[in-house]
XYZ file of C-alpha atoms in Angstrom:
262
model
C -8.648 5.198 -19.965
C -6.657 2.002 -19.529
C -6.976 -0.083 -16.398
C -3.997 0.577 -14.135
C -3.547 4.183 -15.201
C -5.524 6.860 -13.352
C -8.493 7.632 -15.556
C -11.768 9.474 -15.726
C -14.776 8.682 -13.606
C -12.915 8.541 -10.297
C -13.811 11.848 -8.731
C -12.041 11.249 -5.432
C -8.536 10.597 -6.730
C -6.204 7.651 -7.146
C -4.078 5.394 -4.970
C -1.135 3.230 -6.018
C -0.574 0.079 -3.946
C 2.956 -1.387 -3.935
C 3.120 -5.123 -3.323
C 5.356 -8.111 -4.041
C 4.780 -10.431 -6.990
C 4.325 -13.181 -4.385
C 3.549 -13.327 -0.694
C 1.724 -10.073 0.068
C -1.177 -10.826 2.463
C -4.553 -10.551 0.708
C -6.050 -9.131 3.893
C -3.811 -6.044 3.690
C -5.345 -5.130 0.324
C -8.952 -6.259 0.660
C -10.776 -3.760 2.867
C -8.708 -0.734 1.860
C -9.409 -1.527 -1.820
C -13.150 -2.072 -1.353
C -13.608 0.962 0.866
C -11.554 3.379 -1.243
C -13.154 2.224 -4.506
C -16.600 2.669 -2.945
C -15.580 6.206 -1.969
C -14.646 7.036 -5.575
C -10.880 6.411 -5.540
C -9.169 4.480 -8.319
C -6.915 1.867 -6.692
C -4.133 0.410 -8.878
C -1.402 -2.101 -8.073
C 2.315 -2.159 -8.862
C 4.945 -4.823 -8.134
C 8.659 -5.063 -8.997
C 8.057 -7.008 -12.227
C 4.401 -6.216 -12.915
C 2.027 -8.908 -14.166
C -0.383 -11.110 -12.205
C 0.352 -11.598 -8.504
C 0.089 -14.421 -5.980
C -1.368 -13.264 -2.654
C -0.886 -14.954 0.703
C -3.971 -16.150 2.563
C -4.183 -16.124 6.349
C -4.238 -19.937 6.441
C -0.810 -19.954 4.771
C -2.046 -20.856 1.274
C -1.727 -18.667 -1.801
C -4.195 -17.418 -4.349
C -2.594 -17.088 -7.755
C -4.146 -14.821 -10.344
C -3.834 -15.888 -13.970
C -2.797 -13.416 -16.638
C -5.707 -11.555 -18.233
C -7.340 -13.498 -21.025
C -7.335 -11.802 -24.405
C -7.756 -8.076 -24.576
C -8.618 -5.665 -21.775
C -12.366 -5.697 -21.354
C -12.655 -9.399 -22.270
C -15.109 -11.375 -20.155
C -13.598 -11.727 -16.669
C -12.522 -15.163 -15.528
C -14.306 -16.747 -12.597
C -12.874 -15.958 -9.176
C -9.716 -17.950 -8.357
C -10.405 -21.441 -7.039
C -9.006 -21.780 -3.555
C -10.151 -22.543 -0.058
C -11.394 -19.299 1.480
C -13.062 -20.945 4.478
C -10.873 -19.370 7.124
C -10.581 -15.973 5.419
C -12.100 -12.706 6.626
C -15.284 -11.461 5.035
C -13.242 -8.625 3.514
C -10.871 -11.041 1.743
C -13.757 -13.146 0.432
C -15.522 -10.053 -0.957
C -12.260 -8.774 -2.441
C -11.457 -12.031 -4.260
C -14.992 -12.150 -5.631
C -14.877 -8.526 -6.819
C -14.398 -8.409 -10.604
C -12.866 -4.943 -10.520
C -10.346 -6.012 -7.869
C -9.383 -9.143 -9.831
C -9.014 -7.216 -13.085
C -6.720 -4.633 -11.406
C -4.594 -7.296 -9.705
C -4.124 -9.132 -12.994
C -3.040 -5.912 -14.659
C -0.600 -5.053 -11.910
C 1.979 -2.705 -13.466
C 5.736 -2.742 -12.911
C 7.469 -0.288 -10.583
C 9.245 1.209 -13.627
C 5.959 1.832 -15.374
C 4.443 3.290 -12.200
C 7.407 5.636 -11.962
C 6.599 6.858 -15.453
C 3.111 7.984 -14.450
C 3.360 8.580 -10.712
C 4.681 12.108 -10.811
C 1.573 13.474 -12.394
C -1.041 10.930 -11.633
C -1.440 9.136 -8.337
C -2.553 11.067 -5.282
C -1.391 8.578 -2.662
C 0.741 5.506 -2.061
C -0.101 2.398 -0.027
C 2.840 0.176 0.965
C 1.665 -3.373 1.716
C 3.058 -5.388 4.649
C 4.968 -8.641 4.988
C 8.647 -9.568 5.050
C 8.365 -10.897 1.470
C 6.816 -7.643 0.321
C 9.465 -5.477 1.971
C 12.372 -7.564 0.705
C 10.936 -7.830 -2.809
C 10.270 -4.103 -3.049
C 13.650 -3.059 -1.637
C 15.422 -5.320 -4.131
C 13.667 -3.567 -7.033
C 16.086 -0.728 -7.776
C 13.543 1.981 -8.452
C 11.096 1.406 -5.610
C 12.756 3.920 -3.316
C 12.791 6.498 -6.117
C 9.032 6.069 -6.402
C 8.469 6.403 -2.637
C 10.850 9.369 -2.589
C 8.742 11.115 -5.267
C 5.627 10.882 -3.104
C 7.509 12.225 -0.076
C 8.972 15.135 -2.009
C 5.642 16.021 -3.578
C 4.032 15.874 -0.134
C 1.433 13.270 -1.050
C -0.139 10.882 1.470
C 1.660 7.611 2.208
C -0.018 4.677 3.942
C 2.441 2.082 5.267
C 1.393 -1.206 6.851
C 3.542 -3.440 9.048
C 7.103 -4.012 7.877
C 6.540 -1.674 4.929
C 7.056 1.293 7.265
C 10.703 0.222 6.863
C 10.631 1.521 3.287
C 10.717 5.062 4.645
C 13.990 4.486 6.489
C 16.699 6.779 5.181
C 14.365 8.820 2.977
C 13.716 12.544 3.321
C 10.433 14.443 3.312
C 9.549 17.448 1.154
C 11.452 19.746 3.506
C 14.635 17.680 3.477
C 14.427 16.128 6.946
C 14.239 12.388 7.680
C 10.768 11.261 6.616
C 10.126 9.422 9.898
C 11.749 11.975 12.222
C 9.334 13.091 14.944
C 6.428 11.226 13.302
C 3.850 9.497 15.442
C 3.576 5.950 14.113
C 1.666 2.819 15.077
C 2.834 0.251 17.601
C 5.832 -1.607 16.137
C 6.023 -5.394 16.252
C 9.321 -6.392 17.853
C 9.850 -9.500 15.714
C 9.714 -7.679 12.397
C 12.405 -8.945 10.119
C 15.938 -7.608 10.072
C 16.334 -6.241 6.564
C 19.459 -5.471 4.637
C 18.376 -1.997 3.717
C 20.015 -0.164 0.784
C 21.302 2.354 3.317
C 23.449 -0.470 4.704
C 21.774 -1.042 8.056
C 20.859 -4.526 9.252
C 18.881 -3.551 12.347
C 15.364 -4.905 12.604
C 12.696 -2.780 10.968
C 11.320 -1.690 14.339
C 14.787 -0.692 15.639
C 15.523 1.243 12.470
C 12.249 3.150 12.672
C 13.150 4.240 16.216
C 16.679 5.215 15.150
C 15.133 7.486 12.495
C 13.379 9.387 15.280
C 9.808 8.155 14.870
C 7.543 7.978 17.933
C 5.796 4.579 18.055
C 2.521 4.286 19.977
C 2.617 2.118 23.069
C 1.043 -1.301 22.844
C -2.295 -1.446 24.602
C -3.154 2.217 24.143
C -6.390 2.710 22.291
C -5.691 3.508 18.651
C -2.085 2.259 18.876
C -2.562 -0.053 15.885
C -3.474 2.640 13.323
C -1.941 6.119 13.615
C -2.235 9.129 11.321
C 0.271 11.979 11.523
C 0.076 14.603 8.801
C 0.395 12.848 5.453
C 1.643 9.566 6.946
C -0.731 6.801 8.015
C 0.773 3.689 9.605
C -0.853 0.426 10.713
C 0.756 -2.368 12.735
C -0.533 -5.194 10.550
C -3.173 -6.366 8.106
C -5.193 -7.547 11.122
C -6.130 -3.886 11.603
C -7.718 -3.751 8.152
C -11.062 -2.183 9.126
C -9.565 0.688 11.118
C -6.927 1.121 8.390
C -9.479 1.312 5.570
C -11.534 3.889 7.471
C -8.510 6.032 8.395
C -7.212 5.849 4.812
C -10.512 7.065 3.412
C -10.619 9.953 5.907
C -7.044 11.033 5.270
C -7.267 10.818 1.474
C -10.628 12.582 1.321
C -9.240 15.419 3.400
C -6.095 15.583 1.250
C -8.152 15.764 -1.930
C -10.381 18.504 -0.564
C -7.309 20.595 0.193
C -5.609 19.708 -3.107
C -8.746 20.598 -5.088
C -8.599 24.023 -3.507
C -5.128 24.411 -5.060
C -5.470 22.552 -8.361
C -9.018 23.183 -9.525
């Protein structure tokens, strides 16, 4: 099997992470990747253009991943040189993980992901950040990809602003994907996006208009909320709780799916 396409040896299933070519926070990817891979899930990345990505660090810097050297399976390059002093332990482990670096460098394009998603990936993770949301919404086929997962009733994990990608989409039964869904606490200052559906409300306002039920700030568990096949997290700061909840939800989904598909 080729890296970036669900292959053999991953008994638990596969997860596709959508991110921007630049500016997605490394912390949003780190713990979920490490935890899901350890649990036997194949985690692959897709961005609008595909190709190596530049991730945002919490100190404001970027870590840029070079294109893979030579052929797949060539000796991996050393970890990217950058100052990781202020980064979380999760981010440091992630950027030192050869498997993680190889997958990030072979990030596929949204178009290519669309070609394999229908049959292959079990779940979708939408990464946070205003840059991520804007970049993904500008890629014409992103919403088609998200729509496929909704219609096929597969788990979707949305972090921060990325919950906004579900605005205007319908679930497998034809009702608004966010309608009546319990979601995490919404950050008021989330960017106002020009969404393809024409609205320029802020992400948080739009999510409420769609009929979602955000958790109240300060309630225990408000930052990471699972409801059916939707898991939402307020931000990448909630990475440990997010990684744990993602593993639980996807494991449960696979156990049920195996009952149907085996």
